[in-house]
PDB file of C-alpha atoms and ligand atoms in Angstrom:
ATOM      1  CA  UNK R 497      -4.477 -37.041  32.031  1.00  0.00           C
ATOM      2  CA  UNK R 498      -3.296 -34.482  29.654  1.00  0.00           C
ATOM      3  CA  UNK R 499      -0.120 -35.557  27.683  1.00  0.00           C
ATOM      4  CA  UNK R 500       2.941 -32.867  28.391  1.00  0.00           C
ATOM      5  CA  UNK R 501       5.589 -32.963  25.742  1.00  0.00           C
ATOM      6  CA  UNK R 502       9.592 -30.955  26.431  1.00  0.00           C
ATOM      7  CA  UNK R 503      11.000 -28.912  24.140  1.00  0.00           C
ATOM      8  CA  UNK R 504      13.922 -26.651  24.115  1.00  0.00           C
ATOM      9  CA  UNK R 505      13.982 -22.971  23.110  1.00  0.00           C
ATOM     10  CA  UNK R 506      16.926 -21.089  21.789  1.00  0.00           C
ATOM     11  CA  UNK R 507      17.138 -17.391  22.274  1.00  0.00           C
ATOM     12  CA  UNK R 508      20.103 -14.398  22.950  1.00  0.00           C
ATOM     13  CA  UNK R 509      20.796 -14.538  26.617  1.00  0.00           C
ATOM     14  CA  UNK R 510      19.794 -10.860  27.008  1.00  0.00           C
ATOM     15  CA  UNK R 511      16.097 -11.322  25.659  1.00  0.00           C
ATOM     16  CA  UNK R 512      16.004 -14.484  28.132  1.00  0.00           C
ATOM     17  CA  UNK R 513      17.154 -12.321  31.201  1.00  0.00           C
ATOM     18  CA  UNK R 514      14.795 -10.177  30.649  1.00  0.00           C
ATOM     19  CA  UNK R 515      12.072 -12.464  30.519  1.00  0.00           C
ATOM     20  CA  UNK R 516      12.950 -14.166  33.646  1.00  0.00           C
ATOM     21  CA  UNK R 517      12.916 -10.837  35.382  1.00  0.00           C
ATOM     22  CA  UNK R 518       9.667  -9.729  34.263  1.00  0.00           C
ATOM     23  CA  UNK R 519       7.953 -13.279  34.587  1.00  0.00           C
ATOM     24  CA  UNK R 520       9.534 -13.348  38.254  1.00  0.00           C
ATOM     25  CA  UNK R 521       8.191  -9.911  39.444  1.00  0.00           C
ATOM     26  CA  UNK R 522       4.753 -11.515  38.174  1.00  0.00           C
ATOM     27  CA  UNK R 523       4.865 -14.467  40.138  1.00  0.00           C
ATOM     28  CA  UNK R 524       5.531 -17.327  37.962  1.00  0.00           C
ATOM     29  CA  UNK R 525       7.682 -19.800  39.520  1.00  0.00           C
ATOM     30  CA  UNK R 526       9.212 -21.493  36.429  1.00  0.00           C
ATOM     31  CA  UNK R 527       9.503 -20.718  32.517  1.00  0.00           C
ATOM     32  CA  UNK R 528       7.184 -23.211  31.555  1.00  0.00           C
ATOM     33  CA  UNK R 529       4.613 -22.039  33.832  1.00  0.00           C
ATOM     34  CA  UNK R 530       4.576 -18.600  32.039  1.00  0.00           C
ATOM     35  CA  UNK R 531       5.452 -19.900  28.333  1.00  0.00           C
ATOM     36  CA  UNK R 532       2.025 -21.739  28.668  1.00  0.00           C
ATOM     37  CA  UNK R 533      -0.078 -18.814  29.699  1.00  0.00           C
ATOM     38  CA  UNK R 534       1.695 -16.985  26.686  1.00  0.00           C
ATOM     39  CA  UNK R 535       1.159 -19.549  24.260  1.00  0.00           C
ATOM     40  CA  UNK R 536      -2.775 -20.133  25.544  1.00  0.00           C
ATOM     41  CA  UNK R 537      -3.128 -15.820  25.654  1.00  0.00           C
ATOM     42  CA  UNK R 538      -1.425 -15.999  22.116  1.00  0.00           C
ATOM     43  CA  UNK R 539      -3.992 -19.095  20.615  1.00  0.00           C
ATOM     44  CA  UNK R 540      -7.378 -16.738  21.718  1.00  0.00           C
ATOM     45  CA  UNK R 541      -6.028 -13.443  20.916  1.00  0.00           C
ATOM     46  CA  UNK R 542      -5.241 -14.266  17.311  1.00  0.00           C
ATOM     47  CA  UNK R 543      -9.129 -15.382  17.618  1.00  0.00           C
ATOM     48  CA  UNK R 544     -10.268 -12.027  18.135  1.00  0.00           C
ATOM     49  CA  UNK R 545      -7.431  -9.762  16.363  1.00  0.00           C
ATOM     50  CA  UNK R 546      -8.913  -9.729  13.241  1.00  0.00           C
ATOM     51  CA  UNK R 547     -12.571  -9.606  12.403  1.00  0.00           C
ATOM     52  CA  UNK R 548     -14.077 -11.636   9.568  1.00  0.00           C
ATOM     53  CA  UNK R 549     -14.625 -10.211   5.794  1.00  0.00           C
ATOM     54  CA  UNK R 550     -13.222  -7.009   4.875  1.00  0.00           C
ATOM     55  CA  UNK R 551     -10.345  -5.191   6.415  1.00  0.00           C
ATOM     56  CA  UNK R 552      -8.172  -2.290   6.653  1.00  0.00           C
ATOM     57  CA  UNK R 553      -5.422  -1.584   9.033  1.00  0.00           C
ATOM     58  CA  UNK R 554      -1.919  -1.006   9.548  1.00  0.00           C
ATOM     59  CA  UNK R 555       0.800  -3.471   9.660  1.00  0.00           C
ATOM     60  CA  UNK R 556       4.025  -1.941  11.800  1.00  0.00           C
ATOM     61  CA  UNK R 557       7.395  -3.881  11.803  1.00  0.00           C
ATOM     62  CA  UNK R 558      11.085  -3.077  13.042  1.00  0.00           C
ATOM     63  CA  UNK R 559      13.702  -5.039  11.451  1.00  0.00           C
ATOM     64  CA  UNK R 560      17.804  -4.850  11.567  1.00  0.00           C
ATOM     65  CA  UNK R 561      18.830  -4.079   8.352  1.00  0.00           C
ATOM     66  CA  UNK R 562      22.541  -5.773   8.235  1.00  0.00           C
ATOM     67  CA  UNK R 563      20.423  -9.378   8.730  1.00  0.00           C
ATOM     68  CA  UNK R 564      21.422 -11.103   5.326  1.00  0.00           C
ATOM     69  CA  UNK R 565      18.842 -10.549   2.539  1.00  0.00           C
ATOM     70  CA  UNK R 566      15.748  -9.353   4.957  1.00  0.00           C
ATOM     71  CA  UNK R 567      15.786  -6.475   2.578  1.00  0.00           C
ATOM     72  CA  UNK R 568      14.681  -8.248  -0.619  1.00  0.00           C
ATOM     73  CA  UNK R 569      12.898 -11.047   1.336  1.00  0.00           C
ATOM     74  CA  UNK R 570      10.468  -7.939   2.807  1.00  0.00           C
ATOM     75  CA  UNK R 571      10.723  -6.485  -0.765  1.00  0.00           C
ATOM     76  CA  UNK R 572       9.482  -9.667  -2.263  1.00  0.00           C
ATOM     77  CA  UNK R 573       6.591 -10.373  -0.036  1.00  0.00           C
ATOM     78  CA  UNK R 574       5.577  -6.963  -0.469  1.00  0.00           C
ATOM     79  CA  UNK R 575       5.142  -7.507  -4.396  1.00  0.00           C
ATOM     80  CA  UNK R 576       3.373 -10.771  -3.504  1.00  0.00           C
ATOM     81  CA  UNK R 577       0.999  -9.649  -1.727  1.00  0.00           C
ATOM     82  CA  UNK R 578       1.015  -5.576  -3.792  1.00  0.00           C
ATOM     83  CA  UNK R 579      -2.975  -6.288  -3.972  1.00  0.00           C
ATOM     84  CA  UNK R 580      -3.318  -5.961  -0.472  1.00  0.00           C
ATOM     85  CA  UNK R 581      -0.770  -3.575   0.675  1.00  0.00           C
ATOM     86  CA  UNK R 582      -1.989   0.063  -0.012  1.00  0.00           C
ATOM     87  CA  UNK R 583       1.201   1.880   0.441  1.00  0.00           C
ATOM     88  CA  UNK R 584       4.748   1.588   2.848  1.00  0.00           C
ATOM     89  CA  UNK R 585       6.598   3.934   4.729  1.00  0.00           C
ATOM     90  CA  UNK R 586       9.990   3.723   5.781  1.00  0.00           C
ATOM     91  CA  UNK R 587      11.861   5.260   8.327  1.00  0.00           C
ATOM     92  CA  UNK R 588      15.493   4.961   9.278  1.00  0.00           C
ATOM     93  CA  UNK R 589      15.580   4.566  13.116  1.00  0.00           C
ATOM     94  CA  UNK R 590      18.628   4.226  13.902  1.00  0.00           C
ATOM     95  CA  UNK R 591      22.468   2.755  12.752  1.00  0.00           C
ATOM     96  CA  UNK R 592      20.740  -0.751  12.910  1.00  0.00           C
ATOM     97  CA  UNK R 593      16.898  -0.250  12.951  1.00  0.00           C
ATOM     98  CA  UNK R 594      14.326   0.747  10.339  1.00  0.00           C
ATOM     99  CA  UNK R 595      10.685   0.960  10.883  1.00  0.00           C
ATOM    100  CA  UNK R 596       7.721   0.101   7.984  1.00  0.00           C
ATOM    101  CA  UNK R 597       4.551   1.089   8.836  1.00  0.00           C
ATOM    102  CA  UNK R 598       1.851  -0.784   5.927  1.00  0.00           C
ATOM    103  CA  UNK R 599      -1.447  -0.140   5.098  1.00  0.00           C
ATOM    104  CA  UNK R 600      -3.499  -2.855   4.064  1.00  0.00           C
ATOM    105  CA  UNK R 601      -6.794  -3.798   2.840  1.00  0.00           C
ATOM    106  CA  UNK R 602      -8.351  -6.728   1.789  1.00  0.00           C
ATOM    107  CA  UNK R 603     -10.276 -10.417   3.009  1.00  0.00           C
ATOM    108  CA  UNK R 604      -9.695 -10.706   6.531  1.00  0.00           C
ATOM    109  CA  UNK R 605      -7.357 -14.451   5.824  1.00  0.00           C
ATOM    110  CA  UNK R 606      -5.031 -12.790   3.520  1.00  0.00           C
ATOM    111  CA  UNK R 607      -4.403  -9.730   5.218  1.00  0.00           C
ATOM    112  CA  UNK R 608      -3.693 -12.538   8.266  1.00  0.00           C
ATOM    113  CA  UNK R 609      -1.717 -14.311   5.954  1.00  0.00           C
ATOM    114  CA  UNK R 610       0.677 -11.666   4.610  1.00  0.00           C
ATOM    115  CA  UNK R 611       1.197 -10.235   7.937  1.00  0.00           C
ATOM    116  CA  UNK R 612       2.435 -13.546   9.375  1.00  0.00           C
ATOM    117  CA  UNK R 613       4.747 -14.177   5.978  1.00  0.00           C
ATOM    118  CA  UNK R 614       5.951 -10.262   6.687  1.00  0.00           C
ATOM    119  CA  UNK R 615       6.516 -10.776  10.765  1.00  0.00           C
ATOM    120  CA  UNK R 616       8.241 -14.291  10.577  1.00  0.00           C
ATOM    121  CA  UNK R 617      10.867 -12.876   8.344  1.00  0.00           C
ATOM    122  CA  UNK R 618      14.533 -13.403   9.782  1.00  0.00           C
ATOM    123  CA  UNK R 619      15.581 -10.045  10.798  1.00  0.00           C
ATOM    124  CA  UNK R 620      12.340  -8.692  11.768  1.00  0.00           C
ATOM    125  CA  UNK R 621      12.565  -8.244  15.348  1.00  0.00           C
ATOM    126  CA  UNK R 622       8.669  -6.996  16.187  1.00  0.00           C
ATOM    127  CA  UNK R 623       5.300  -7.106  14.535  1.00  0.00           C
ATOM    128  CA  UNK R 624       2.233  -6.010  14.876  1.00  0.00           C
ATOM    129  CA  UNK R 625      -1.048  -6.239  12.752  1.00  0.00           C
ATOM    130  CA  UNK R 626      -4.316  -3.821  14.008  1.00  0.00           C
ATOM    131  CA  UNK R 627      -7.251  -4.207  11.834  1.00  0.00           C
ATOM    132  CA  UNK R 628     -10.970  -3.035  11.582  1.00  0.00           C
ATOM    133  CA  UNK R 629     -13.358  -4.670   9.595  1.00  0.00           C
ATOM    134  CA  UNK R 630     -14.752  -2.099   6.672  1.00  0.00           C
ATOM    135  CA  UNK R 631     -18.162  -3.293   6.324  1.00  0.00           C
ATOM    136  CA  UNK R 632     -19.037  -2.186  10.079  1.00  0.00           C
ATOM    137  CA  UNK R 633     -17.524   1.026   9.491  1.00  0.00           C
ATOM    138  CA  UNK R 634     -19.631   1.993   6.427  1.00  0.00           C
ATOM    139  CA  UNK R 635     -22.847   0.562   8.125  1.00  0.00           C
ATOM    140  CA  UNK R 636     -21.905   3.488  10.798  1.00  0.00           C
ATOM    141  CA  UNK R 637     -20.870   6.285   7.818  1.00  0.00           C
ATOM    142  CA  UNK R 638     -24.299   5.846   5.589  1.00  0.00           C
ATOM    143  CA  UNK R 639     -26.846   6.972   7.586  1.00  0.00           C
ATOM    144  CA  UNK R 640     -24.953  10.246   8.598  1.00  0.00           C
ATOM    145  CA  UNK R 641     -23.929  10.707   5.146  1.00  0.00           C
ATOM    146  CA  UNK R 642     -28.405  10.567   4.167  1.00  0.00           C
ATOM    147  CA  UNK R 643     -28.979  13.333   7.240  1.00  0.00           C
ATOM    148  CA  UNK R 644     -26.366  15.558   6.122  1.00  0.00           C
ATOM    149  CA  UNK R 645     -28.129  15.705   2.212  1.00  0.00           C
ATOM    150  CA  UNK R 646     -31.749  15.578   3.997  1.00  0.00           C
ATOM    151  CA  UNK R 647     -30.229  19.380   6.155  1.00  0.00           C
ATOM    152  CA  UNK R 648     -29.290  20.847   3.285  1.00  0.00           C
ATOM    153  CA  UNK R 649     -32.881  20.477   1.259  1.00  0.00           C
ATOM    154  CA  UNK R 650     -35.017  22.382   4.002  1.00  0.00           C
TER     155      UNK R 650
HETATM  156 NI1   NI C2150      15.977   2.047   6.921  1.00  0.00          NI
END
């Protein structure tokens, strides 16, 4: 039999309301029942996320700018990983709330890898990583580049 270990999750009782409402109007009967499909939905979608080799995509985060030093943190991890981050914009949402919206480029793993040091960042509130992988897209672009030269010769 499959060994089932407890452990206890701390969270503002506002985002945990919420969740109970939504996981009741889907029919779970308990939290653990739906933290387990999350976790096992979480586990295979990171599998297929993010293709293999080359990448380039966008990397979106909202974060509460009053948190204590998410600033530099972000600012830091930026410069770390500068080889793979293409350019930033920032927008001031609101009073509390600014949005950066990354483009990156680079191996598949550290793309992965600076997007998880970037979204686990106290302060950040939500993140999310979409990629394509570039070697796919210029298999697609090369022949339709050759028939566009091959037109203009006749
Ligand atoms: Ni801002």
């Amino acid at each position: 039999m499959e060994e089932i270990q407890r452990f206890g999750i701390s969270m503002p009782a506002e985002l945990l309301d919420a969740f109970d409402e939504l996981i009741t109007e889907q029919g779970y009967r308990n939290r653990s029942e739906a933290i387990r499909d999350i976790v096992r939905n979480y586990l295979l979608q990171r599998q297929w996320e993010i293709p293999n080799g080359q990448v380039v995509g966008t990397l979106t985060i909202v974060y509460d700018h009053h948190t204590r030093g998410v600033e530099s943190r972000l600012v830091d991890l930026q410069h770390d990983y500068g080889g793979q981050i293409r350019c930033t914009t920032h927008v001031h949402l609101d009073l509390d709330n600014c949005v950066e919206v990354m483009v990156v480029q680079g191996e598949a793993e550290q793309v992965r890898k600076l997007a998880d040091s970037i979204i686990s960042v106290r302060g950040v509130k939500h993140g999310q990583l979409t990629c394509t992988g570039v070697v796919n897209l210029g298999q697609q672009n090369h022949p339709h580049a050759h028939q566009h030269g091959h037109d203009h010769t006749h």
